[in-house]
Coordinates of C-alpha atoms in Angstrom, one line a residue:
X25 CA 0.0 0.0 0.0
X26 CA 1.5 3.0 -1.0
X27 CA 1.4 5.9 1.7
X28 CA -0.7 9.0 1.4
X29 CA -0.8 11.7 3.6
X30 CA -2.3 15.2 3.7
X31 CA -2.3 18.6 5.6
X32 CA -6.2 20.1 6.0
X33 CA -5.2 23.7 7.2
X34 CA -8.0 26.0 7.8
X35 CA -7.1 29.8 6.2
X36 CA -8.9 31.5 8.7
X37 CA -5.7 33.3 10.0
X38 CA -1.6 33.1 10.1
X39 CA -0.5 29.3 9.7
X40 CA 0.4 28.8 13.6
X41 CA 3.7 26.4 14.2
X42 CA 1.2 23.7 15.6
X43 CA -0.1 23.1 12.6
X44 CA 3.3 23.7 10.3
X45 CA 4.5 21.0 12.4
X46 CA 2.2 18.9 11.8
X47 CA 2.7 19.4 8.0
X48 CA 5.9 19.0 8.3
X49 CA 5.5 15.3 10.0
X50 CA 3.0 14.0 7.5
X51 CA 5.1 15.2 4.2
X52 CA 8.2 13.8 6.1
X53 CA 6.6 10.8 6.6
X54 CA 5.4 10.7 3.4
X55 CA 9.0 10.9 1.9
X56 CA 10.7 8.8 4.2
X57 CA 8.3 6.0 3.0
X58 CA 8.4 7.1 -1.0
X59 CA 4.3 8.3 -0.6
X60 CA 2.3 11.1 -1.7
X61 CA 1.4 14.3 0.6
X62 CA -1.7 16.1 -0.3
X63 CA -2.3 19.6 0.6
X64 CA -6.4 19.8 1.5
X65 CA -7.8 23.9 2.2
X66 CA -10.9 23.2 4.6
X67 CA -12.7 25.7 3.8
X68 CA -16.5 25.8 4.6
X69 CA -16.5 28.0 7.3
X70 CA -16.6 30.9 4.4
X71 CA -17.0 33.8 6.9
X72 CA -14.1 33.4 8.2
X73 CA -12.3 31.4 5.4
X74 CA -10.1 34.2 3.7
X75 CA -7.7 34.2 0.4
X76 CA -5.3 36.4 2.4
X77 CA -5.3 34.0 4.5
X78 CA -4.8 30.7 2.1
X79 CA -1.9 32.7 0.3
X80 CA -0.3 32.9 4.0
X81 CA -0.9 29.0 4.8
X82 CA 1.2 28.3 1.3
X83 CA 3.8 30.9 1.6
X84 CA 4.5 29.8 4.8
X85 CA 4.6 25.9 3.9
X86 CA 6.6 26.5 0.7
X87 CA 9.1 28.8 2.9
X88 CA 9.7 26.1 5.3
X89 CA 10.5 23.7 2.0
X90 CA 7.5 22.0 2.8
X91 CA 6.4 20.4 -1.1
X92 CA 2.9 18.9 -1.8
X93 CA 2.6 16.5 -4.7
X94 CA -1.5 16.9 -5.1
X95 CA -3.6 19.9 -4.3
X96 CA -4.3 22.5 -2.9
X97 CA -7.5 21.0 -3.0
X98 CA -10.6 22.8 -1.6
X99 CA -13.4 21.3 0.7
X100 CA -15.9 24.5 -0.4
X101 CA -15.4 22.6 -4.2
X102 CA -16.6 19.2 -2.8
X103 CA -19.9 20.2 -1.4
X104 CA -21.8 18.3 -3.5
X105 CA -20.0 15.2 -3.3
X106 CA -20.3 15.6 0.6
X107 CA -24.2 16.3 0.1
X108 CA -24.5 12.9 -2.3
X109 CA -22.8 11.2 0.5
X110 CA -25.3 12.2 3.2
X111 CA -28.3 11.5 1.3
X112 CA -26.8 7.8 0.6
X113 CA -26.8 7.5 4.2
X114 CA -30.6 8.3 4.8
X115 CA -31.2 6.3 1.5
X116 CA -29.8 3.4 3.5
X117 CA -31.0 4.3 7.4
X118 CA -27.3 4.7 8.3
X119 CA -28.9 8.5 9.1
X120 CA -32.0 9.9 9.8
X121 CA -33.7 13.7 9.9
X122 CA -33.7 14.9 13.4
X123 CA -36.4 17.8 13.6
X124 CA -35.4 18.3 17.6
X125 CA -34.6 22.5 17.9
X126 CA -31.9 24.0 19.4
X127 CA -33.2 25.3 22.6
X128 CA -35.6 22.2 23.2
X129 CA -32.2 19.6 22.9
X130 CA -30.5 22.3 25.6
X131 CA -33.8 22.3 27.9
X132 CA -32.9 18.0 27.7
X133 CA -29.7 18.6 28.3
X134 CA -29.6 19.9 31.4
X135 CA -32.4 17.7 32.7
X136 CA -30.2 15.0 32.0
X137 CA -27.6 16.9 33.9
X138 CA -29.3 17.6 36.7
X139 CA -31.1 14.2 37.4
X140 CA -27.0 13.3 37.5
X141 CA -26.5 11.2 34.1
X142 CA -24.3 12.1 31.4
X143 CA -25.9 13.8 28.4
X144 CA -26.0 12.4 24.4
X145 CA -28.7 12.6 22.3
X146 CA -31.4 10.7 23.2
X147 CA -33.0 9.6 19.8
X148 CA -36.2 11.1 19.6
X149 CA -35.8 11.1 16.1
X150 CA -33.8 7.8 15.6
X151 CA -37.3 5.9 14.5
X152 CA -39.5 8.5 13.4
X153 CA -38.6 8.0 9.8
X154 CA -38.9 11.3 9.2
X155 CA -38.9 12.3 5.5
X156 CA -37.1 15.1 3.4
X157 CA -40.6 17.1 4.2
X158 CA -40.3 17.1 7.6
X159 CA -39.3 20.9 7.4
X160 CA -36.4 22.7 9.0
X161 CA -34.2 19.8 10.4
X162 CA -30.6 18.5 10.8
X163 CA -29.4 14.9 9.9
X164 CA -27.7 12.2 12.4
X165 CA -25.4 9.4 12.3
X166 CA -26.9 6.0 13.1
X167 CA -24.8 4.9 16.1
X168 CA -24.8 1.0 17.2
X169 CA -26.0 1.0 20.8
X170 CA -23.1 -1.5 21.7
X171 CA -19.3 -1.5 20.7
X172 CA -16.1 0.2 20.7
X173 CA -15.5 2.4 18.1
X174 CA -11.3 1.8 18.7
X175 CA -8.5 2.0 16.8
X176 CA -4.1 1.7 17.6
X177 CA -3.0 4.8 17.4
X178 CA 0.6 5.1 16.3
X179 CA 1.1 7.7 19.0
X180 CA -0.8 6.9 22.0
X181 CA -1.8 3.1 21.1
X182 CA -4.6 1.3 21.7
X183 CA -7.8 4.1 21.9
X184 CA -11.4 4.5 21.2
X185 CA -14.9 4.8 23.1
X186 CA -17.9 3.1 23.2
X187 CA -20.4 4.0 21.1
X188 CA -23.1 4.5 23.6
X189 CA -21.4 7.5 24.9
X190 CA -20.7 9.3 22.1
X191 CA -24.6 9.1 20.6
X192 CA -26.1 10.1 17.2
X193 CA -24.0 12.8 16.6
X194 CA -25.0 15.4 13.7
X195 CA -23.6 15.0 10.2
X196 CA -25.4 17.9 8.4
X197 CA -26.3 21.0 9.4
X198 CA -30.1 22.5 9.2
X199 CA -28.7 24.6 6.7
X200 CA -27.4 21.7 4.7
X201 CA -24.1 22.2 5.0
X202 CA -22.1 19.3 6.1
X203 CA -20.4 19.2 9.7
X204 CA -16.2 18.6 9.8
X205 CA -16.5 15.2 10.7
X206 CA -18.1 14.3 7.7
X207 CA -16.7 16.4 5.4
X208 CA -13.5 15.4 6.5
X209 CA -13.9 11.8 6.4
X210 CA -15.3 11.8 2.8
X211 CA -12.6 13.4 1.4
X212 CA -10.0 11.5 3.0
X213 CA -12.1 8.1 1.2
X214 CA -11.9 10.0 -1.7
X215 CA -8.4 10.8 -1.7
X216 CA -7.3 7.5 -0.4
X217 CA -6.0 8.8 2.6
X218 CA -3.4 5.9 4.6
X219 CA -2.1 7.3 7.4
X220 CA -3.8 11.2 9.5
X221 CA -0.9 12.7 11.4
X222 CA -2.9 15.4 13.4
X223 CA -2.8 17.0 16.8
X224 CA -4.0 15.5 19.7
X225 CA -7.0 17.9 20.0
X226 CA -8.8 15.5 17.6
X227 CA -8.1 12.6 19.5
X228 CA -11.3 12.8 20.9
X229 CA -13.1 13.3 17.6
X230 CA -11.5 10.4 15.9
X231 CA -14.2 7.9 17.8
X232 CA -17.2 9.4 16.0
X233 CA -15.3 9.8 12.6
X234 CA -14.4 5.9 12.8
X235 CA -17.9 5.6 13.2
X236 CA -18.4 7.7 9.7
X237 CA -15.8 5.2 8.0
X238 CA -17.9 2.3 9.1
X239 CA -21.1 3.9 7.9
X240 CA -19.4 4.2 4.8
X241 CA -18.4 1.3 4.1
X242 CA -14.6 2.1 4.4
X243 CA -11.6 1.2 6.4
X244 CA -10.3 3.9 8.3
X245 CA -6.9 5.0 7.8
X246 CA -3.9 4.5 10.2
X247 CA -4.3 7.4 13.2
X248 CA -1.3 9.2 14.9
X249 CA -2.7 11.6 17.0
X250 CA 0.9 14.4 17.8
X251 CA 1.6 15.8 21.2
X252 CA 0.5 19.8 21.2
X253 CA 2.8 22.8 21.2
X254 CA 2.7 24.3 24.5
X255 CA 4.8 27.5 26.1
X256 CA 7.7 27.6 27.9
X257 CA 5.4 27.6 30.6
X258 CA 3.3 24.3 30.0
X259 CA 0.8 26.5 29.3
X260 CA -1.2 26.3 25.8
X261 CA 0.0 28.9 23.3
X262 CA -1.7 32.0 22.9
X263 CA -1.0 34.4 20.1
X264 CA -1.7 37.1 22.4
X265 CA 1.4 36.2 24.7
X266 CA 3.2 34.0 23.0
X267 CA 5.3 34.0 18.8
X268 CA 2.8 31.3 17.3
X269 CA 3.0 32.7 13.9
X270 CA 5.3 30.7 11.4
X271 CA 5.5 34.4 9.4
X272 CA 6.4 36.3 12.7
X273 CA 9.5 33.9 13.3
X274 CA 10.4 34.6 9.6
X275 CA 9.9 38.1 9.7
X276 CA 12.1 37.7 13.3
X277 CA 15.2 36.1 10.6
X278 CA 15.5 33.0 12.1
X279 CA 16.9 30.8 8.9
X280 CA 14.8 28.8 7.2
X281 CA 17.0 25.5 8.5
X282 CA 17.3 26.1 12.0
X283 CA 13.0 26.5 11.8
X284 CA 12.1 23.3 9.6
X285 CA 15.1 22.0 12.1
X286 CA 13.3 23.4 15.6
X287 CA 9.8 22.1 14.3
X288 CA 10.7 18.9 14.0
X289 CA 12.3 18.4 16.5
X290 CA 9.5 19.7 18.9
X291 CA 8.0 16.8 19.9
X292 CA 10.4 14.3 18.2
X293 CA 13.7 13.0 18.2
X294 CA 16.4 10.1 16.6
X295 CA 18.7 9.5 19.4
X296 CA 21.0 12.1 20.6
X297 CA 21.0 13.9 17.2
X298 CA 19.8 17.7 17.2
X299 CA 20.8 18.6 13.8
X300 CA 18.7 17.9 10.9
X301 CA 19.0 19.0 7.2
X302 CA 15.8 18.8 5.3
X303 CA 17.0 15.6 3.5
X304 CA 17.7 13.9 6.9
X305 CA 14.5 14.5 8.0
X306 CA 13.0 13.0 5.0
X307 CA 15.1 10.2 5.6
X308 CA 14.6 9.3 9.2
X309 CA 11.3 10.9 10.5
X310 CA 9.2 7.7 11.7
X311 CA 6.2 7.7 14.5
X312 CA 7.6 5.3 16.9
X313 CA 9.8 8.3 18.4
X314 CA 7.3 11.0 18.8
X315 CA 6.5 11.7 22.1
X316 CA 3.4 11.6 23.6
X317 CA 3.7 14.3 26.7
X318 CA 3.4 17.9 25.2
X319 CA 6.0 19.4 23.2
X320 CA 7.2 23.1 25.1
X321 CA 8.5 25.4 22.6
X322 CA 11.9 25.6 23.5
X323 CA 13.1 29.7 22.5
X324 CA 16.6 28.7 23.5
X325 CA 17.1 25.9 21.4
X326 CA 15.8 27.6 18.5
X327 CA 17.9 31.0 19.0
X328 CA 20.7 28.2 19.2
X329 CA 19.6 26.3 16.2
X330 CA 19.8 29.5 14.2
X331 CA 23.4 30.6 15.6
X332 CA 24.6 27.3 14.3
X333 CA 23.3 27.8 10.9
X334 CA 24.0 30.9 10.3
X335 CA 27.6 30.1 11.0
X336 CA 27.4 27.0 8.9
X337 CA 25.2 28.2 5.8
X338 CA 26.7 27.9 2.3
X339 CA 27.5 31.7 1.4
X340 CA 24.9 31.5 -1.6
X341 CA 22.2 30.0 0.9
X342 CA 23.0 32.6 3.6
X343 CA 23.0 35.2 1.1
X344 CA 20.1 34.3 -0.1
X345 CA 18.1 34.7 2.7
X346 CA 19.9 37.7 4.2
X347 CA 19.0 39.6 1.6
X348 CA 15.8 40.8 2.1
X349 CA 16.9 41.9 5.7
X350 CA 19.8 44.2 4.4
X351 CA 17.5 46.1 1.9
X352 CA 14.7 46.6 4.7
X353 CA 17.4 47.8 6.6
X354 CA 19.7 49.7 4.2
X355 CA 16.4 51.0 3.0
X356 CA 17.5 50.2 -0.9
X357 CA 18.9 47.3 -3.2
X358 CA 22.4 46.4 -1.4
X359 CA 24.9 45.2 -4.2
X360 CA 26.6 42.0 -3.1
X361 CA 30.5 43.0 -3.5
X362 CA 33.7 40.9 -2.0
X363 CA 33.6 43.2 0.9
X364 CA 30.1 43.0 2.1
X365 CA 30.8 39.0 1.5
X366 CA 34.0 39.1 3.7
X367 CA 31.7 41.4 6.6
X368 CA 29.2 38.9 6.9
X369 CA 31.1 36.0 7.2
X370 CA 32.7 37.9 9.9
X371 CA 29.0 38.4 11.6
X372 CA 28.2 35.0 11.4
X373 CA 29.7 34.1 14.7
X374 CA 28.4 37.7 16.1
X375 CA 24.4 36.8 15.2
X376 CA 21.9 35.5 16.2
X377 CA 19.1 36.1 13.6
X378 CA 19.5 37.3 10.0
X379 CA 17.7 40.0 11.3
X380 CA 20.7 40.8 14.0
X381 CA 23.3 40.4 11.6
X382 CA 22.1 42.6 9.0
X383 CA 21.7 45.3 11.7
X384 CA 25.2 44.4 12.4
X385 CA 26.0 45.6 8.8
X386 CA 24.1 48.9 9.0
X387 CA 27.6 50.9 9.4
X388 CA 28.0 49.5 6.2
X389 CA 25.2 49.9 3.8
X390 CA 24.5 53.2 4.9
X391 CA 26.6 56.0 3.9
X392 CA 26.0 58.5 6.9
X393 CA 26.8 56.5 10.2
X394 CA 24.6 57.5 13.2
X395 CA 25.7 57.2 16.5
X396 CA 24.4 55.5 19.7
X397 CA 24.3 58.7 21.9
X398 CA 25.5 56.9 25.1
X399 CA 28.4 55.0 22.8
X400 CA 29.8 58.5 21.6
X401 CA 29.3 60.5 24.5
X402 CA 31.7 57.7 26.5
X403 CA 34.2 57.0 23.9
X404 CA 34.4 60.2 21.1
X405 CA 36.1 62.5 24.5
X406 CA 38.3 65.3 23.9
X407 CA 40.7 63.0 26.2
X408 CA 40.8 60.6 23.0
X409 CA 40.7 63.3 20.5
X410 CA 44.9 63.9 20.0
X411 CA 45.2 60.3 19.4
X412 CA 42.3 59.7 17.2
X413 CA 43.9 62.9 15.6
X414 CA 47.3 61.3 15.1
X415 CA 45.6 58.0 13.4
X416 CA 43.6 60.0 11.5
X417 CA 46.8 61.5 9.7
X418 CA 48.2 58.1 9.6
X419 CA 45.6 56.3 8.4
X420 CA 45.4 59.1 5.6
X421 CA 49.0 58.4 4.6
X422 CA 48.4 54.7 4.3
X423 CA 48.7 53.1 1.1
X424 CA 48.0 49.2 1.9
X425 CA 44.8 49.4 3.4
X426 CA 45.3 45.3 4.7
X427 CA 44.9 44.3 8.2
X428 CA 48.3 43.9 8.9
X429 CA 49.4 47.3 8.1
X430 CA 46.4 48.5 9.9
X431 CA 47.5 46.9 12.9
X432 CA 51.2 48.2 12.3
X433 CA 49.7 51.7 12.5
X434 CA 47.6 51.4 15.5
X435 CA 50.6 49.8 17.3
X436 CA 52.8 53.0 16.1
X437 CA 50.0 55.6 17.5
X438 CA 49.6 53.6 20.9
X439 CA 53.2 53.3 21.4
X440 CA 53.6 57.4 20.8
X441 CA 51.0 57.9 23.3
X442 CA 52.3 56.2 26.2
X443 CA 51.8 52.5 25.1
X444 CA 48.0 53.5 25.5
X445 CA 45.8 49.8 25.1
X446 CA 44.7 48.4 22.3
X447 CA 41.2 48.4 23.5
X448 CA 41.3 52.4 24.4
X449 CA 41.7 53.4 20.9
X450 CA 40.1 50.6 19.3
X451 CA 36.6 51.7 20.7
X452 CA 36.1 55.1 20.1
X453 CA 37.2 54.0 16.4
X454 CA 34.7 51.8 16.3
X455 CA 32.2 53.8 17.8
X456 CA 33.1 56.5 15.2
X457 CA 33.2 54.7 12.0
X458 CA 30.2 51.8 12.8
X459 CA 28.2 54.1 15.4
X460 CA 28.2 51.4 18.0
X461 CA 30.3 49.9 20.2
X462 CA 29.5 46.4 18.6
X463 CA 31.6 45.1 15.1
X464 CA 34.2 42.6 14.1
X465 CA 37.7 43.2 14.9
X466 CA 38.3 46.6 14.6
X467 CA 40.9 46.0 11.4
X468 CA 38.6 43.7 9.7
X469 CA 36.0 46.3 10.2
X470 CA 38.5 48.9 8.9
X471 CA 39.8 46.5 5.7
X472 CA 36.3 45.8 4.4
X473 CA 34.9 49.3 5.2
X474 CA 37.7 50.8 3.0
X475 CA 39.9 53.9 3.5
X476 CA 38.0 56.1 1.8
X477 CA 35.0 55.7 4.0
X478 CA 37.0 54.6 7.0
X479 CA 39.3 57.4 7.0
X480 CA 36.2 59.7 5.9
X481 CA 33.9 58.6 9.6
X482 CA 36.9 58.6 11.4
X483 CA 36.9 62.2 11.1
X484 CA 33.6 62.7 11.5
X485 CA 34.3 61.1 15.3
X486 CA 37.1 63.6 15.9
X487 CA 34.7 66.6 15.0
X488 CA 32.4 65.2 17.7
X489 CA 35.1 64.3 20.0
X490 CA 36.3 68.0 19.8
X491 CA 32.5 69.8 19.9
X492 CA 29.8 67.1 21.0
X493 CA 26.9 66.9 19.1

């Protein structure tokens, strides 16, 4: 039997890194075992069903390098087939019309409640044989009144519920639209659907759909029911307090790899490995070593994860993804030259994010440098001003711009000002030619900054080192 799996996002909002996890563990799965992943848009619920909101679930899905060999297919385009469905069940007495209103099934309810017994529907309906004139009604699901509606789930293992207490649960609305459950389970017939890798919020809901399969006259696929993402707290994620948003940890500049890599490894491991490329995990991803306990989103790992790839990244891959953060912050197209190339690889142990790094190389796709007030007030002094003076004029005179001869210099100035420390002058000419007190060695900074420029800022600091602001 040849593997199929699917992702069945809603596009109601952001896609949340519950549910890109989750797409991420079916398609591995589906490639580790050379099967199909379908991508499936469930979108009935069209008020709150968006295109905005679709374009976000894919952009996000094809950023993380998440392919899909069928689809996107729609639920809203299957309505019929999911109508054609439901009548075949009445046709058959598999369902019936169920004319009981809202309010009068509450007022049962809580009788039910109250006398102390546990409330399902309590088939008023189930024999009245109540035909398609019946008038304003909704349609049921036949439950047996005896056995297990189980199944081995490759997660949690053996599960399931009797049918008695789940009841004839409703399959299509008054309205005529057809409920999740139904929808759901039709299209995963349709689309041969082997094996649903989902959160464990449906675990409870799988019962009642197994019921649907056997209605149908179908074998229900293999279940694996994932642990959920919680905070750092144990606490359930909430977008309100907590980064939930795949697009928001983009937008952050977390590398693509170190995300896929965090995802996946949120809830699931292979040994004591904690690096994955998006091959390996195509390669090893298997249920037995999901966990079952929830999965906390670990910030630290991932800010860790990210270090170590953007240390690691090919130049073209890093590149490639830094770019966008270097315009947004250079405010224009940033031409990729050998010394912007030599400045980032000197950032890569310095960052964190591709976001951090590129703010790192502000000093050098801007022109005008702007200082951190606190940073030049310390370091551009009129105490430092002679010396910053006599580098200035030898910097000026300096023909191989290299950092060797850039060191010579510094060493010639310090020693002519009473041995004075490396990191005493080093500073304030870092503050004045990058604006912070943060940057590579300061005669890397210098070498790939060039004299023009360099020699150009440095001056700049000894006009503020000599008048202030």
């Amino acid at each position: 039997m040849s593997v199929r799996t699917r992702f069945a996002p809603s596009p109601t909002g952001f896609l949340h890194i519950g549910g890109a996890r989750t797409a991420l563990f079916n398609w591995a799965f589906a490639r580790r075992h050379g099967g199909s992943f379908l991508l499936r848009i469930e979108d009935t619920d069209r008020e709150r069903s968006t295109a905005e909101s679709e374009a976000a679930v894919l952009d996000g899905l094809r950023w993380l390098g998440i392919d899909w060999d069928e689809g996107p297919h729609r639920q809203s385009e299957r309505i019929a087939r999911h109508r054609e469905v439901v009548e075949g069940l009445l046709d058959r007495g598999a369902a019936y019309r169920c004319v009981c209103t809202r309010e009068a099934l509450e007022t049962r309810k809580q009788e039910t409640i109250a006398a102390g017994h546990k409330w399902t529907y309590d088939g008023r309906c189930r024999d009245a044989r109540l035909g398609a004139d019946c008038g304003p009604h909704t349609v049921r699901l036949r439950l047996p009144a005896e056995g297990n509606l189980g199944w081995d789930d490759l997660v949690y293992g053996p599960s399931g519920q009797d049918a008695r207490e789940i009841g004839d649960m409703i399959i299509r609305r008054s309205d005529g639209g057809p409920l999740y459950h139904l929808a759901v389970v039709v299209d995963d017939v349709d689309m041969g659907i082997t094996h649903v890798i989902r959160g464990a919020d449906h675990h409870s809901n799988t019962p009642f759909q197994i019921a649907i399969y056997r209605a149908l006259g179908a074998t229900p696929p293999r279940f694996a029911h994932v642990p959920l993402i919680v905070g750092a707290d144990g606490k359930k994620l909430s977008k309100r307090r907590d980064p939930v948003s795949v697009q928001q940890f983009r937008a952050e500049g977390h590398p693509v790899d170190a995300m896929r890599n965090w995802l996946v490894r949120t809830g699931w491991s292979h040994g004591d490995q904690e690096i994955f490329s998006r091959d390996e995990i195509a390669a090893l991803f298997d249920l037995d070593s999901v966990q079952r306990a929830s999965a906390r989103a670990d910030a630290a790992k991932l800010s860790w994860l990210s270090q170590h790839y953007l240390k690691t990244l090919p130049q073209e891959a890093l590149f490639s993804e830094l770019g966008p953060f270097l315009e947004k912050v250079a405010g224009h197209p940033v031409e990729r030259t050998a010394d912007l190339e030599r400045l980032v690889d000197l950032l890569r142990e310095r960052s964190r994010t591709l976001l951090e790094m590129a703010e790192l190389a502000r000093f050098f796709v801007h022109d005008v440098v702007a200082y951190d007030e606190k940073a030049a007030t310390k370091f551009l002094t009129r105490t430092i001003e002679p010396v910053l003076s006599a580098l200035h004029e030898r910097l000026v005179a300096l023909e191989d711009w290299t950092v060797p001869a850039l060191e010579a210099v510094f060493d010639e100035v310090r020693a002519a000002h009473d041995d004075l420390p490396l990191g005493k002058l080093a500073q304030p000419v870092r503050v004045a030619i990058t604006g912070s007190t943060v940057s590579p060695p300061i005669f890397d900074t210098l070498e790939v900054l060039g004299k023009a420029r360099s020699v150009g800022r440095l001056a700049e600091g000894l006009h503020f080192a000599r008048h202030g602001a």
